[in-house]
Coordinates of C-alpha atoms in Angstrom, one line a residue:
M1 CA 12.3 -2.3 7.0
I2 CA 12.2 -6.2 7.8
K3 CA 9.1 -6.7 9.9
S4 CA 9.1 -8.6 13.2
T5 CA 8.6 -12.5 13.0
T6 CA 5.7 -14.2 14.6
A7 CA 8.2 -15.5 17.1
E8 CA 9.3 -12.2 17.9
I9 CA 5.7 -10.8 18.3
K10 CA 4.9 -13.8 20.6
E11 CA 8.0 -13.0 22.7
R12 CA 6.9 -9.3 23.4
F13 CA 3.4 -10.3 24.4
D14 CA 4.5 -13.1 26.6
K15 CA 6.4 -10.4 28.9
D16 CA 3.4 -8.0 28.8
V17 CA 0.4 -10.1 30.4
E18 CA -0.5 -8.2 33.4
R19 CA -0.5 -4.8 31.5
F20 CA -2.8 -6.2 28.8
S21 CA -5.2 -7.5 31.5
N22 CA -6.1 -4.0 32.6
L23 CA -8.0 -1.9 30.1
D24 CA -7.3 1.3 32.1
T25 CA -3.4 1.0 32.0
G26 CA -3.0 -1.5 29.2
Q27 CA -4.5 0.2 26.4
V28 CA -3.5 3.8 26.6
S29 CA -1.7 3.9 23.3
T30 CA -5.1 2.8 21.6
I31 CA -7.3 5.5 21.1
D32 CA -11.0 5.0 22.2
A33 CA -10.2 1.3 23.4
K34 CA -13.0 1.0 25.7
V35 CA -15.6 2.7 23.1
S36 CA -14.6 0.4 20.4
L37 CA -14.7 -2.9 22.7
E38 CA -18.3 -1.6 23.9
L39 CA -19.4 -1.1 20.4
I40 CA -18.3 -4.4 18.8
T41 CA -19.6 -6.3 21.5
E42 CA -22.9 -4.8 21.8
A43 CA -23.2 -4.9 18.2
S44 CA -22.3 -8.6 18.2
K45 CA -25.1 -9.1 20.7
R46 CA -27.9 -7.2 18.8
I47 CA -26.9 -9.3 15.5
V48 CA -26.8 -12.6 17.3
P49 CA -28.7 -12.4 20.5
H50 CA -28.9 -16.0 21.0
A51 CA -25.2 -16.7 20.3
K52 CA -23.8 -20.0 22.0
H53 CA -20.1 -19.9 20.5
V54 CA -17.6 -17.1 20.4
L55 CA -14.1 -17.2 18.9
D56 CA -11.6 -14.4 20.4
I57 CA -8.7 -14.1 17.8
G58 CA -5.6 -12.8 19.4
C59 CA -7.6 -12.8 22.7
G60 CA -4.7 -11.5 24.8
A61 CA -5.6 -11.6 28.5
G62 CA -9.3 -12.0 27.6
N63 CA -10.8 -8.4 27.8
Y64 CA -13.0 -9.0 24.4
T65 CA -14.4 -12.3 25.7
L66 CA -15.2 -10.8 29.0
M67 CA -17.1 -7.9 27.7
M68 CA -18.9 -10.2 25.4
L69 CA -19.9 -12.4 28.3
S70 CA -21.2 -9.6 30.2
K71 CA -23.7 -9.1 27.2
V72 CA -24.5 -12.8 26.3
S73 CA -24.3 -15.0 29.2
D74 CA -22.6 -18.6 29.4
L75 CA -21.1 -18.6 25.8
N76 CA -18.7 -21.6 24.7
C77 CA -15.6 -19.4 24.2
T78 CA -12.6 -20.5 22.1
L79 CA -9.6 -18.1 22.7
V80 CA -6.7 -18.2 20.3
D81 CA -3.3 -16.3 20.8
L82 CA 0.4 -16.8 20.1
S83 CA 1.4 -16.2 23.8
L84 CA 0.7 -19.1 26.2
P85 CA 1.2 -16.9 29.4
M86 CA -1.6 -14.6 27.8
L87 CA -4.0 -17.6 27.1
K88 CA -3.5 -18.9 30.6
K89 CA -4.5 -15.7 32.0
A90 CA -7.4 -15.4 29.7
V91 CA -8.8 -18.8 30.6
E92 CA -8.3 -17.9 34.3
R93 CA -10.3 -14.7 33.8
V94 CA -12.9 -16.2 31.5
R95 CA -13.7 -19.3 33.7
E96 CA -15.2 -17.1 36.4
H97 CA -17.9 -15.6 34.0
T98 CA -19.4 -18.5 31.9
T99 CA -20.7 -22.0 32.5
G100 CA -19.8 -22.7 29.0
T101 CA -17.0 -24.7 27.5
I102 CA -13.5 -22.8 27.3
D103 CA -11.2 -23.9 24.4
M104 CA -7.8 -22.7 24.6
K105 CA -5.7 -22.9 21.3
Q106 CA -1.9 -21.5 21.3
G107 CA -0.8 -20.4 17.7
D108 CA -1.5 -18.3 14.8
I109 CA -5.1 -17.8 13.5
R110 CA -3.6 -18.5 10.0
E111 CA -2.5 -21.9 11.2
V112 CA -4.7 -23.2 14.1
D113 CA -7.3 -25.8 13.4
L114 CA -10.9 -24.9 14.0
P115 CA -14.2 -26.3 13.1
K116 CA -15.9 -24.7 10.2
K117 CA -19.3 -22.9 10.5
Q118 CA -19.1 -23.4 14.4
F119 CA -19.1 -19.8 15.7
D120 CA -21.8 -17.2 16.0
I121 CA -19.4 -14.3 17.1
I122 CA -15.8 -13.8 16.0
L123 CA -13.9 -11.1 17.6
A124 CA -10.7 -9.7 16.5
G125 CA -9.2 -7.0 18.7
A126 CA -5.9 -5.2 17.8
V127 CA -4.5 -8.3 16.3
L128 CA -5.2 -8.4 12.4
H129 CA -2.6 -5.5 11.9
H130 CA 0.1 -8.2 12.1
L131 CA -1.1 -9.4 8.7
R132 CA 1.3 -8.7 5.9
D133 CA 0.7 -8.8 2.2
D134 CA -2.6 -9.1 0.4
K135 CA -2.8 -12.8 -0.1
D136 CA -2.3 -12.9 3.8
W137 CA -5.1 -10.7 4.4
E138 CA -7.1 -12.5 1.8
T139 CA -6.5 -16.0 3.1
T140 CA -7.0 -15.0 6.9
F141 CA -10.2 -13.3 6.0
A142 CA -11.5 -16.1 4.0
K143 CA -10.8 -18.5 6.8
I144 CA -12.5 -16.6 9.2
Y145 CA -15.6 -16.6 7.0
S146 CA -15.5 -20.1 6.9
L147 CA -15.5 -20.5 10.7
L148 CA -18.6 -18.4 10.9
K149 CA -22.1 -19.9 11.1
P150 CA -24.5 -18.3 8.6
G151 CA -25.9 -15.2 10.2
G152 CA -23.0 -15.0 12.3
V153 CA -21.0 -11.7 12.9
F154 CA -17.2 -10.8 12.6
M155 CA -16.2 -7.7 14.4
I156 CA -13.0 -6.1 14.3
S157 CA -11.3 -3.3 16.5
D158 CA -7.9 -2.4 15.4
L159 CA -5.2 0.1 14.2
I160 CA -5.8 1.2 10.6
T161 CA -4.5 3.5 7.7
Q162 CA -6.1 6.0 5.4
D163 CA -6.5 5.1 1.5
D164 CA -5.3 8.8 0.6
P165 CA -1.6 9.1 1.6
R166 CA -2.2 12.9 2.4
L167 CA -4.7 11.8 5.0
D168 CA -2.6 9.0 6.2
E169 CA 0.0 11.6 6.9
Y170 CA -2.4 13.7 8.7
T171 CA -3.9 11.0 10.9
W172 CA -0.5 9.5 12.0
A173 CA 0.6 13.1 12.9
L174 CA -2.3 13.5 15.1
Y175 CA -1.7 10.4 16.6
K176 CA 1.9 11.1 17.5
E177 CA 0.4 14.3 19.1
Y178 CA -1.9 12.3 21.3
L179 CA 0.8 10.0 22.4
T180 CA 3.0 12.7 23.3
E181 CA 0.2 14.2 25.3
V182 CA -0.2 10.8 27.0
G183 CA 3.6 10.0 27.7
G184 CA 5.8 12.4 26.4
E185 CA 7.8 12.5 23.3
E186 CA 10.3 9.8 24.0
Y187 CA 7.2 7.4 24.5
A188 CA 5.3 8.6 21.6
Q189 CA 8.5 7.6 19.4
N190 CA 8.8 4.2 21.1
V191 CA 5.2 3.3 20.2
L192 CA 5.6 4.7 16.7
D193 CA 8.8 2.8 16.2
Y194 CA 7.3 -0.6 17.2
I195 CA 4.3 -0.1 14.9
E196 CA 6.8 0.5 12.1
K197 CA 8.6 -2.7 12.9
E198 CA 5.9 -5.1 14.2
D199 CA 2.5 -3.8 12.1
S200 CA 1.2 -3.7 8.7
P201 CA -2.1 -2.1 9.2
R202 CA -4.7 -1.7 6.2
S203 CA -7.5 0.8 5.9
M204 CA -11.1 0.2 7.0
T205 CA -12.4 0.5 3.4
Y206 CA -9.7 -2.3 2.4
Q207 CA -11.1 -4.7 4.9
L208 CA -14.7 -4.1 4.3
E209 CA -14.2 -4.4 0.7
L210 CA -12.5 -7.5 1.3
M211 CA -15.1 -8.8 3.5
K212 CA -17.7 -8.0 0.6
K213 CA -15.6 -9.9 -1.8
I214 CA -15.3 -13.1 0.5
G215 CA -18.9 -13.1 0.7
F216 CA -20.2 -11.3 3.6
S217 CA -23.8 -10.1 3.2
K218 CA -23.4 -6.8 5.2
V219 CA -20.6 -4.9 6.3
E220 CA -20.7 -1.9 9.0
I221 CA -18.9 1.0 10.5
L222 CA -19.1 1.5 14.0
H223 CA -16.5 4.0 15.0
K224 CA -13.5 5.7 13.5
N225 CA -11.1 8.0 15.2
M226 CA -7.6 8.8 13.5
C227 CA -6.0 5.6 12.9
F228 CA -8.3 3.4 14.8
G229 CA -11.5 1.9 14.0
A230 CA -14.3 -0.5 15.1
F231 CA -16.2 -2.3 12.3
G232 CA -17.3 -5.7 11.1
G233 CA -19.4 -8.0 8.8
I234 CA -22.3 -10.4 8.9
K235 CA -22.3 -13.6 7.1

């Protein structure tokens, strides 16, 4: 199948700002969304308690930055997203919760210009599954590593696969059951269809090993449930 282009992904998110602004209604297709959000932000605070600058990749409407600000106050926030309506909503919401600077950058994390060794915390919530081949994953992770200060943390909450195809088949079957319970068979199929069209997730093991290869000193698994996980690395 030919995957969605960046422009097509941007167009979909431009139309869905309000839904993604609400964790209760906008993330129902993501298993344990609130749990993972809590875990990666709390872990980030504990690793870098005196953080000054957070980068939120694929920030959407700002949920991850807002949770981070509830734990570390007055951070300088850099928000990156393909969708300008999403960014504007994120800035509007984040501005109420920090006296720090807010820098908005519309674009793809693979292409936007960002300062090296600038960020204490980098958050990537439900965004990296849009990467494609191995080279894409490696160059993106290497760029993220270069943006972190020494001792900084890179935390991910995302859709994942399993390394063994037998287990991958099993977890996706479980996920389909979950989606059917949430919204019925048509809803479940619609979600799975757009994942097939739009996403290229990799396993947690793949991503953690890639972090080690690039140079992260430590990697950690915080949570895993079926085809979703929360994990990260420390520079």
